[in-house]
């Protein structure tokens, strides 16, 4: 059965034992409030009633996020998962759960939760930069690496997220080698701009340095006989291959048709990915209002129109539009891009990477006369269907 996928990022609590300089939750990290089970039940029911009304079967991926989600008692998650299994019992759904953790706290109870409760575990670790520190300023990485060893010993699969900032962007080759050596997949996430002025002072990066870092990763990947899974570079390779493959149907991001990523704040306020925490742009409250009502509301329509306008201004003239669905511009908005005087966005990083990958594959003779020699790429391991969920 083919399921249409969507993702709900759930901000269960903002409390965290770390104080990473770039954290976009920084002002709330001391708050110990946690979503109540009654709120989680309303959220589930409001989500379920909407997807039940659709004819297509739906794969829903819940990502439990914070703050540090593992500060909360594992019992909380077992209850939330039990409740979820009851509410989404129909085979109309394929439900998975992931957790994004700083992995500084790992007792036996939490190890069991990661092994048997969650389907996916994401670990945040920057490898270089010393920005992931405890409240007293002490670096957390030694503890995280030791706990990653415990996950490996317990055979719990996990992937990592590394935030790229000025403190580690010149170390991307070592970061690549780190993940290669451990056989881990990773997502490189360029430093997120926060609304707190001055918070990222001294560690900001510009789109051109992000592009250069991703180009370095691609060159390492291309020359490597091992397959190292580094997102978003792998997704970009897939898009270039799809561009050259006439059998792959064009794929255009259509927010009006489908929301792939939804963020639920601890307050219940629901956001699209591009609009997170801009309360005026929230679609409304998922604790109190059914998802279908929020999706047909005025705020959702505004968000759709803004995404459509970004696609119209930037993507329709891009030669890769269709192989790249336009999501990076539609939902990432202005980050890691520059604006033309008429307000159009220049797609510095994503388009720059697609152009670079194409150029390098032609230079290496892997693309020749418009035909891709797949035997010369580790492409069999690439899932050719790019889904930004
Ligand atoms: S671990 Fe995550 S939530 Fe905690 S301070 Fe760092 S970035 Fe923020
Ligand atoms: S590469 Fe950039 S401009 Fe081109 S379609 Fe993708 S997001 Fe749009």
Short mmCIF file of C-alpha atoms and ligand atoms in Angstrom, two decimals:
data_model
loop_
_atom_site.label_atom_id
_atom_site.label_comp_id
_atom_site.label_asym_id
_atom_site.label_seq_id
_atom_site.Cartn_x
_atom_site.Cartn_y
_atom_site.Cartn_z
CA UNK A 1 0.00 0.00 0.00
CA UNK A 2 1.36 3.48 -0.88
CA UNK A 3 1.10 5.89 2.01
CA UNK A 4 1.25 9.66 1.73
CA UNK A 5 3.74 10.90 4.37
CA UNK A 6 3.56 13.70 6.84
CA UNK A 7 5.49 14.66 9.92
CA UNK A 8 4.52 16.24 13.24
CA UNK A 9 7.34 17.73 15.30
CA UNK A 10 6.06 17.83 18.89
CA UNK A 11 7.63 20.29 21.32
CA UNK A 12 6.80 18.30 24.45
CA UNK A 13 8.74 20.58 26.82
CA UNK A 14 11.28 23.39 26.43
CA UNK A 15 13.39 22.37 29.40
CA UNK A 16 17.00 21.48 28.66
CA UNK A 17 20.14 20.74 30.64
CA UNK A 18 22.31 22.34 27.90
CA UNK A 19 22.67 25.95 26.83
CA UNK A 20 23.89 25.76 23.22
CA UNK A 21 24.57 29.33 22.11
CA UNK A 22 22.54 28.96 18.90
CA UNK A 23 19.48 27.31 20.48
CA UNK A 24 16.30 28.86 19.10
CA UNK A 25 14.52 27.90 22.33
CA UNK A 26 17.16 29.66 24.46
CA UNK A 27 14.84 31.97 26.42
CA UNK A 28 12.61 29.04 27.44
CA UNK A 29 15.14 26.35 28.32
CA UNK A 30 14.59 26.83 32.07
CA UNK A 31 10.82 26.19 31.86
CA UNK A 32 9.83 22.81 33.24
CA UNK A 33 6.23 22.67 31.88
CA UNK A 34 5.42 19.53 29.91
CA UNK A 35 2.46 18.85 27.62
CA UNK A 36 -0.22 17.04 29.62
CA UNK A 37 -1.56 13.66 28.52
CA UNK A 38 -4.99 15.30 28.07
CA UNK A 39 -3.44 17.81 25.63
CA UNK A 40 -1.63 15.04 23.80
CA UNK A 41 -4.87 13.07 23.51
CA UNK A 42 -6.70 16.10 22.03
CA UNK A 43 -3.82 16.67 19.62
CA UNK A 44 -3.94 13.02 18.47
CA UNK A 45 -7.72 13.09 18.05
CA UNK A 46 -7.60 16.34 16.09
CA UNK A 47 -4.92 14.92 13.80
CA UNK A 48 -6.63 11.55 13.41
CA UNK A 49 -10.05 12.96 12.52
CA UNK A 50 -8.54 14.93 9.65
CA UNK A 51 -6.54 12.10 8.07
CA UNK A 52 -9.43 9.66 8.57
CA UNK A 53 -11.52 11.92 6.34
CA UNK A 54 -9.05 11.47 3.45
CA UNK A 55 -9.27 8.53 1.09
CA UNK A 56 -5.55 7.92 0.88
CA UNK A 57 -3.70 5.96 3.58
CA UNK A 58 -1.32 8.16 5.54
CA UNK A 59 2.11 7.58 7.08
CA UNK A 60 2.46 9.89 10.07
CA UNK A 61 5.86 10.35 11.63
CA UNK A 62 5.80 11.94 15.10
CA UNK A 63 9.09 13.48 16.20
CA UNK A 64 9.34 14.11 19.92
CA UNK A 65 11.39 17.23 20.40
CA UNK A 66 12.25 19.80 23.05
CA UNK A 67 14.22 21.24 24.87
CA UNK A 68 15.68 17.90 25.76
CA UNK A 69 12.88 15.34 25.42
CA UNK A 70 14.66 12.69 27.51
CA UNK A 71 14.60 14.90 30.62
CA UNK A 72 10.97 13.83 30.89
CA UNK A 73 10.28 10.50 32.54
CA UNK A 74 10.21 7.56 30.08
CA UNK A 75 6.83 6.65 31.61
CA UNK A 76 5.41 9.78 29.95
CA UNK A 77 6.42 8.53 26.50
CA UNK A 78 5.19 4.98 27.11
CA UNK A 79 1.78 6.45 28.01
CA UNK A 80 1.83 8.79 24.99
CA UNK A 81 2.75 5.90 22.67
CA UNK A 82 0.06 3.61 24.14
CA UNK A 83 -2.56 6.26 23.68
CA UNK A 84 -1.36 6.87 20.14
CA UNK A 85 -1.60 3.16 19.29
CA UNK A 86 -5.24 3.17 20.43
CA UNK A 87 -6.25 6.32 18.55
CA UNK A 88 -4.43 5.44 15.30
CA UNK A 89 -5.31 1.73 15.42
CA UNK A 90 -6.70 1.56 11.86
CA UNK A 91 -4.56 0.25 9.01
CA UNK A 92 -5.41 3.53 7.27
CA UNK A 93 -2.28 4.75 9.10
CA UNK A 94 1.34 3.81 9.28
CA UNK A 95 2.63 5.43 12.45
CA UNK A 96 6.28 5.90 13.41
CA UNK A 97 7.89 7.82 16.26
CA UNK A 98 11.29 9.45 16.42
CA UNK A 99 13.06 11.43 19.11
CA UNK A 100 15.72 14.13 18.76
CA UNK A 101 18.00 14.12 21.79
CA UNK A 102 21.21 15.71 23.02
CA UNK A 103 22.01 12.25 24.47
CA UNK A 104 23.53 13.55 27.66
CA UNK A 105 21.17 11.56 29.88
CA UNK A 106 21.01 7.84 29.24
CA UNK A 107 20.03 5.45 32.01
CA UNK A 108 18.70 1.91 31.52
CA UNK A 109 15.08 3.08 31.42
CA UNK A 110 15.87 5.54 28.64
CA UNK A 111 17.94 3.00 26.79
CA UNK A 112 14.91 0.69 26.78
CA UNK A 113 12.70 3.54 25.57
CA UNK A 114 15.08 4.27 22.68
CA UNK A 115 15.33 0.57 21.83
CA UNK A 116 11.66 -0.36 22.00
CA UNK A 117 9.55 2.80 22.16
CA UNK A 118 10.91 4.92 19.33
CA UNK A 119 11.47 3.85 15.73
CA UNK A 120 14.14 6.46 15.04
CA UNK A 121 16.68 8.18 17.24
CA UNK A 122 18.42 11.41 16.24
CA UNK A 123 21.43 12.59 18.23
CA UNK A 124 22.60 16.19 18.14
CA UNK A 125 26.39 16.47 18.09
CA UNK A 126 28.58 19.08 16.41
CA UNK A 127 31.97 17.24 16.54
CA UNK A 128 33.81 20.61 16.53
CA UNK A 129 33.01 24.03 17.93
CA UNK A 130 32.39 23.55 21.69
CA UNK A 131 29.01 25.25 21.47
CA UNK A 132 26.98 22.44 23.04
CA UNK A 133 27.61 23.22 26.69
CA UNK A 134 25.94 22.63 30.05
CA UNK A 135 24.56 25.55 32.08
CA UNK A 136 27.96 25.90 33.80
CA UNK A 137 29.70 26.23 30.41
CA UNK A 138 31.25 22.74 30.46
CA UNK A 139 31.32 21.03 27.08
CA UNK A 140 28.88 18.10 26.73
CA UNK A 141 30.52 16.25 23.85
CA UNK A 142 32.61 13.69 25.77
CA UNK A 143 29.43 12.47 27.49
CA UNK A 144 27.50 12.38 24.20
CA UNK A 145 30.21 10.35 22.42
CA UNK A 146 30.32 7.89 25.34
CA UNK A 147 26.52 7.53 25.16
CA UNK A 148 26.70 7.04 21.38
CA UNK A 149 29.01 4.09 22.13
CA UNK A 150 26.35 2.73 24.50
CA UNK A 151 23.71 2.98 21.75
CA UNK A 152 26.02 1.12 19.38
CA UNK A 153 26.73 -1.59 21.95
CA UNK A 154 22.98 -1.97 22.52
CA UNK A 155 22.52 -2.12 18.71
CA UNK A 156 20.08 0.79 18.73
CA UNK A 157 20.25 2.44 15.30
CA UNK A 158 20.56 6.21 15.28
CA UNK A 159 21.51 9.10 13.02
CA UNK A 160 23.02 12.44 13.94
CA UNK A 161 22.41 16.12 13.35
CA UNK A 162 25.38 18.45 13.21
CA UNK A 163 24.73 22.18 13.25
CA UNK A 164 27.17 24.02 11.00
CA UNK A 165 28.33 27.33 12.42
CA UNK A 166 31.42 29.48 12.03
CA UNK A 167 32.98 27.28 14.73
CA UNK A 168 32.97 24.09 12.67
CA UNK A 169 32.22 24.95 9.04
CA UNK A 170 35.91 24.74 8.17
CA UNK A 171 36.02 21.23 9.63
CA UNK A 172 33.50 19.61 7.28
CA UNK A 173 36.10 17.18 5.95
CA UNK A 174 36.85 15.90 9.48
CA UNK A 175 33.10 15.81 10.19
CA UNK A 176 32.61 13.68 7.06
CA UNK A 177 35.44 11.35 8.14
CA UNK A 178 33.94 11.07 11.63
CA UNK A 179 30.61 9.82 10.28
CA UNK A 180 32.32 7.63 7.69
CA UNK A 181 34.44 5.91 10.32
CA UNK A 182 31.46 5.19 12.55
CA UNK A 183 29.20 4.21 9.65
CA UNK A 184 26.58 6.73 10.80
CA UNK A 185 24.16 8.80 8.74
CA UNK A 186 23.99 12.51 9.46
CA UNK A 187 22.17 15.66 8.56
CA UNK A 188 24.22 18.86 8.34
CA UNK A 189 22.02 21.71 9.43
CA UNK A 190 23.31 25.23 8.77
CA UNK A 191 22.94 27.43 11.83
CA UNK A 192 19.34 28.54 12.20
CA UNK A 193 18.78 32.27 12.48
CA UNK A 194 17.01 33.12 15.73
CA UNK A 195 14.72 36.02 16.48
CA UNK A 196 16.92 37.06 19.45
CA UNK A 197 19.17 39.81 18.17
CA UNK A 198 22.86 39.19 18.80
CA UNK A 199 22.41 35.60 20.01
CA UNK A 200 24.48 34.13 17.18
CA UNK A 201 26.98 36.92 17.13
CA UNK A 202 30.41 35.57 16.18
CA UNK A 203 29.14 32.20 14.95
CA UNK A 204 26.91 33.19 12.00
CA UNK A 205 27.56 31.77 8.55
CA UNK A 206 26.53 33.11 5.16
CA UNK A 207 25.01 31.17 2.24
CA UNK A 208 28.26 31.14 0.29
CA UNK A 209 30.17 29.41 3.07
CA UNK A 210 27.32 26.87 3.42
CA UNK A 211 27.51 26.21 -0.33
CA UNK A 212 31.27 25.73 -0.14
CA UNK A 213 30.92 23.32 2.79
CA UNK A 214 28.33 21.23 0.95
CA UNK A 215 30.50 21.21 -2.19
CA UNK A 216 33.38 19.84 -0.11
CA UNK A 217 31.12 17.10 1.26
CA UNK A 218 29.97 16.21 -2.26
CA UNK A 219 33.55 15.96 -3.55
CA UNK A 220 34.48 13.68 -0.64
CA UNK A 221 31.38 11.58 -1.27
CA UNK A 222 32.07 11.29 -5.00
CA UNK A 223 35.68 10.19 -4.47
CA UNK A 224 34.80 7.73 -1.70
CA UNK A 225 34.30 4.03 -2.33
CA UNK A 226 32.26 3.81 0.89
CA UNK A 227 28.69 5.07 0.87
CA UNK A 228 28.41 7.83 3.45
CA UNK A 229 24.91 9.10 4.03
CA UNK A 230 25.09 12.87 4.54
CA UNK A 231 21.87 14.81 4.10
CA UNK A 232 21.10 17.20 2.41
CA UNK A 233 23.90 16.38 -0.06
CA UNK A 234 22.50 12.92 -0.86
CA UNK A 235 19.05 14.43 -1.52
CA UNK A 236 20.65 16.92 -3.90
CA UNK A 237 22.49 14.15 -5.80
CA UNK A 238 19.14 12.38 -6.17
CA UNK A 239 17.55 15.51 -7.60
CA UNK A 240 20.27 15.89 -10.24
CA UNK A 241 19.87 12.21 -11.21
CA UNK A 242 16.11 12.66 -11.43
CA UNK A 243 16.65 15.69 -13.67
CA UNK A 244 18.44 13.42 -16.16
CA UNK A 245 15.97 10.54 -15.87
CA UNK A 246 12.93 11.00 -18.17
CA UNK A 247 11.14 8.12 -16.43
CA UNK A 248 10.96 10.08 -13.17
CA UNK A 249 7.83 12.22 -13.00
CA UNK A 250 8.20 15.90 -12.18
CA UNK A 251 7.56 16.71 -8.59
CA UNK A 252 6.31 20.17 -7.63
CA UNK A 253 5.83 21.18 -4.01
CA UNK A 254 2.15 21.87 -3.47
CA UNK A 255 1.44 23.09 0.04
CA UNK A 256 -2.24 23.55 -0.86
CA UNK A 257 -2.47 19.85 -1.61
CA UNK A 258 -0.37 18.47 1.24
CA UNK A 259 1.52 19.65 4.35
CA UNK A 260 4.62 17.51 4.80
CA UNK A 261 5.97 19.02 8.02
CA UNK A 262 3.93 20.43 10.89
CA UNK A 263 5.31 21.81 14.12
CA UNK A 264 3.25 21.69 17.33
CA UNK A 265 4.54 24.01 20.04
CA UNK A 266 4.13 23.14 23.74
CA UNK A 267 1.18 25.56 23.77
CA UNK A 268 -0.57 23.52 21.05
CA UNK A 269 0.00 26.24 18.44
CA UNK A 270 0.50 24.68 15.02
CA UNK A 271 2.97 26.06 12.47
CA UNK A 272 4.26 25.30 9.00
CA UNK A 273 8.01 24.80 8.90
CA UNK A 274 8.79 28.23 7.44
CA UNK A 275 6.67 30.06 10.02
CA UNK A 276 7.77 28.40 13.26
CA UNK A 277 7.13 30.47 16.39
CA UNK A 278 5.76 33.49 14.52
CA UNK A 279 2.56 33.44 16.55
CA UNK A 280 0.77 35.69 14.02
CA UNK A 281 1.46 33.02 11.38
CA UNK A 282 0.30 30.02 13.45
CA UNK A 283 -2.60 28.12 11.85
CA UNK A 284 -4.27 27.97 15.29
CA UNK A 285 -4.28 25.63 18.27
CA UNK A 286 -4.25 21.87 17.81
CA UNK A 287 -5.18 21.17 21.44
CA UNK A 288 -8.51 22.93 20.96
CA UNK A 289 -9.24 22.75 17.24
CA UNK A 290 -9.45 19.88 14.72
CA UNK A 291 -6.63 19.82 12.16
CA UNK A 292 -9.11 19.97 9.27
CA UNK A 293 -10.45 23.26 10.63
CA UNK A 294 -6.92 24.68 10.99
CA UNK A 295 -6.00 23.60 7.46
CA UNK A 296 -9.08 25.30 6.03
CA UNK A 297 -8.50 28.48 8.08
CA UNK A 298 -7.35 31.94 7.03
CA UNK A 299 -3.86 31.61 8.52
CA UNK A 300 -3.15 28.42 6.63
CA UNK A 301 -4.32 30.07 3.42
CA UNK A 302 -1.93 32.99 4.08
CA UNK A 303 0.94 30.57 4.62
CA UNK A 304 0.07 28.72 1.39
CA UNK A 305 -0.06 31.97 -0.58
CA UNK A 306 3.34 33.04 0.80
CA UNK A 307 4.90 29.68 -0.16
CA UNK A 308 3.29 29.84 -3.62
CA UNK A 309 4.61 33.35 -4.11
CA UNK A 310 8.16 32.25 -3.22
CA UNK A 311 7.91 29.39 -5.72
CA UNK A 312 6.54 31.72 -8.38
CA UNK A 313 9.26 34.34 -7.85
CA UNK A 314 12.17 31.95 -7.68
CA UNK A 315 11.57 28.39 -8.82
CA UNK A 316 9.53 28.65 -12.01
CA UNK A 317 12.56 29.94 -13.90
CA UNK A 318 14.96 27.37 -12.45
CA UNK A 319 15.95 24.58 -14.84
CA UNK A 320 15.87 22.04 -12.00
CA UNK A 321 12.25 22.82 -11.01
CA UNK A 322 10.42 19.51 -11.22
CA UNK A 323 13.50 17.47 -10.27
CA UNK A 324 13.77 19.73 -7.21
CA UNK A 325 10.20 20.31 -6.05
CA UNK A 326 10.96 23.84 -4.82
CA UNK A 327 10.56 22.96 -1.15
CA UNK A 328 13.83 24.65 -0.06
CA UNK A 329 12.51 27.99 -1.30
CA UNK A 330 8.85 27.44 -0.45
CA UNK A 331 9.45 26.45 3.17
CA UNK A 332 12.96 27.56 4.03
CA UNK A 333 12.16 31.03 2.82
CA UNK A 334 15.01 33.44 3.12
CA UNK A 335 17.58 31.50 5.08
CA UNK A 336 20.85 30.89 3.22
CA UNK A 337 19.64 32.85 0.23
CA UNK A 338 19.91 36.44 -0.87
CA UNK A 339 17.23 38.77 -2.17
CA UNK A 340 17.21 40.51 -5.55
CA UNK A 341 16.15 44.18 -5.51
CA UNK A 342 12.65 43.13 -6.73
CA UNK A 343 12.29 40.84 -3.70
CA UNK A 344 12.91 37.57 -5.57
CA UNK A 345 14.99 35.05 -3.67
CA UNK A 346 18.32 33.87 -5.09
CA UNK A 347 18.56 30.18 -4.31
CA UNK A 348 22.22 30.32 -3.35
CA UNK A 349 22.73 27.02 -1.56
CA UNK A 350 20.30 24.57 -3.11
CA UNK A 351 20.49 25.64 -6.74
CA UNK A 352 24.21 26.30 -6.33
CA UNK A 353 24.64 22.71 -5.20
CA UNK A 354 22.54 21.22 -8.02
CA UNK A 355 24.61 23.18 -10.53
CA UNK A 356 27.84 22.08 -8.88
CA UNK A 357 26.86 18.39 -8.71
CA UNK A 358 25.84 18.46 -12.37
CA UNK A 359 29.10 20.20 -13.36
CA UNK A 360 31.24 17.70 -11.42
CA UNK A 361 29.38 14.67 -12.79
CA UNK A 362 29.90 15.98 -16.33
CA UNK A 363 33.55 16.74 -15.58
CA UNK A 364 34.05 13.16 -14.34
CA UNK A 365 32.31 11.79 -17.44
CA UNK A 366 29.56 10.25 -15.29
CA UNK A 367 27.04 12.38 -17.17
CA UNK A 368 27.88 12.15 -20.85
CA UNK A 369 25.65 13.42 -23.65
CA UNK A 370 22.79 13.76 -21.17
CA UNK A 371 23.05 10.10 -20.06
CA UNK A 372 24.06 9.20 -16.51
CA UNK A 373 26.39 6.22 -16.07
CA UNK A 374 24.78 4.89 -12.91
CA UNK A 375 27.35 2.09 -12.61
CA UNK A 376 29.88 4.73 -11.67
CA UNK A 377 27.80 6.14 -8.83
CA UNK A 378 26.91 4.50 -5.55
CA UNK A 379 23.41 5.29 -6.64
CA UNK A 380 21.82 1.94 -5.93
CA UNK A 381 21.81 2.96 -2.31
CA UNK A 382 20.12 6.28 -2.94
CA UNK A 383 16.39 6.34 -2.47
CA UNK A 384 15.42 8.17 -5.65
CA UNK A 385 12.22 9.48 -4.16
CA UNK A 386 13.10 12.71 -2.37
CA UNK A 387 10.57 13.51 0.31
CA UNK A 388 11.12 16.48 2.54
CA UNK A 389 9.56 14.89 5.57
S1 LIG B 1 20.39 20.57 23.38
FE1 LIG B 1 18.91 21.35 21.91
S2 LIG B 1 17.29 22.26 23.18
FE2 LIG B 1 19.09 21.99 24.49
S3 LIG B 1 20.15 23.95 24.40
FE3 LIG B 1 21.06 22.62 22.85
S4 LIG B 1 19.94 23.10 20.95
FE4 LIG B 1 18.72 23.88 22.68
S1 LIG B 2 17.01 24.59 -6.87
FE1 LIG B 2 16.20 26.32 -5.70
S2 LIG B 2 15.32 27.68 -7.26
FE2 LIG B 2 15.63 25.66 -8.22
S3 LIG B 2 13.64 24.63 -7.96
FE3 LIG B 2 14.96 24.03 -6.25
S4 LIG B 2 14.45 25.45 -4.61
FE4 LIG B 2 13.68 26.35 -6.50
#
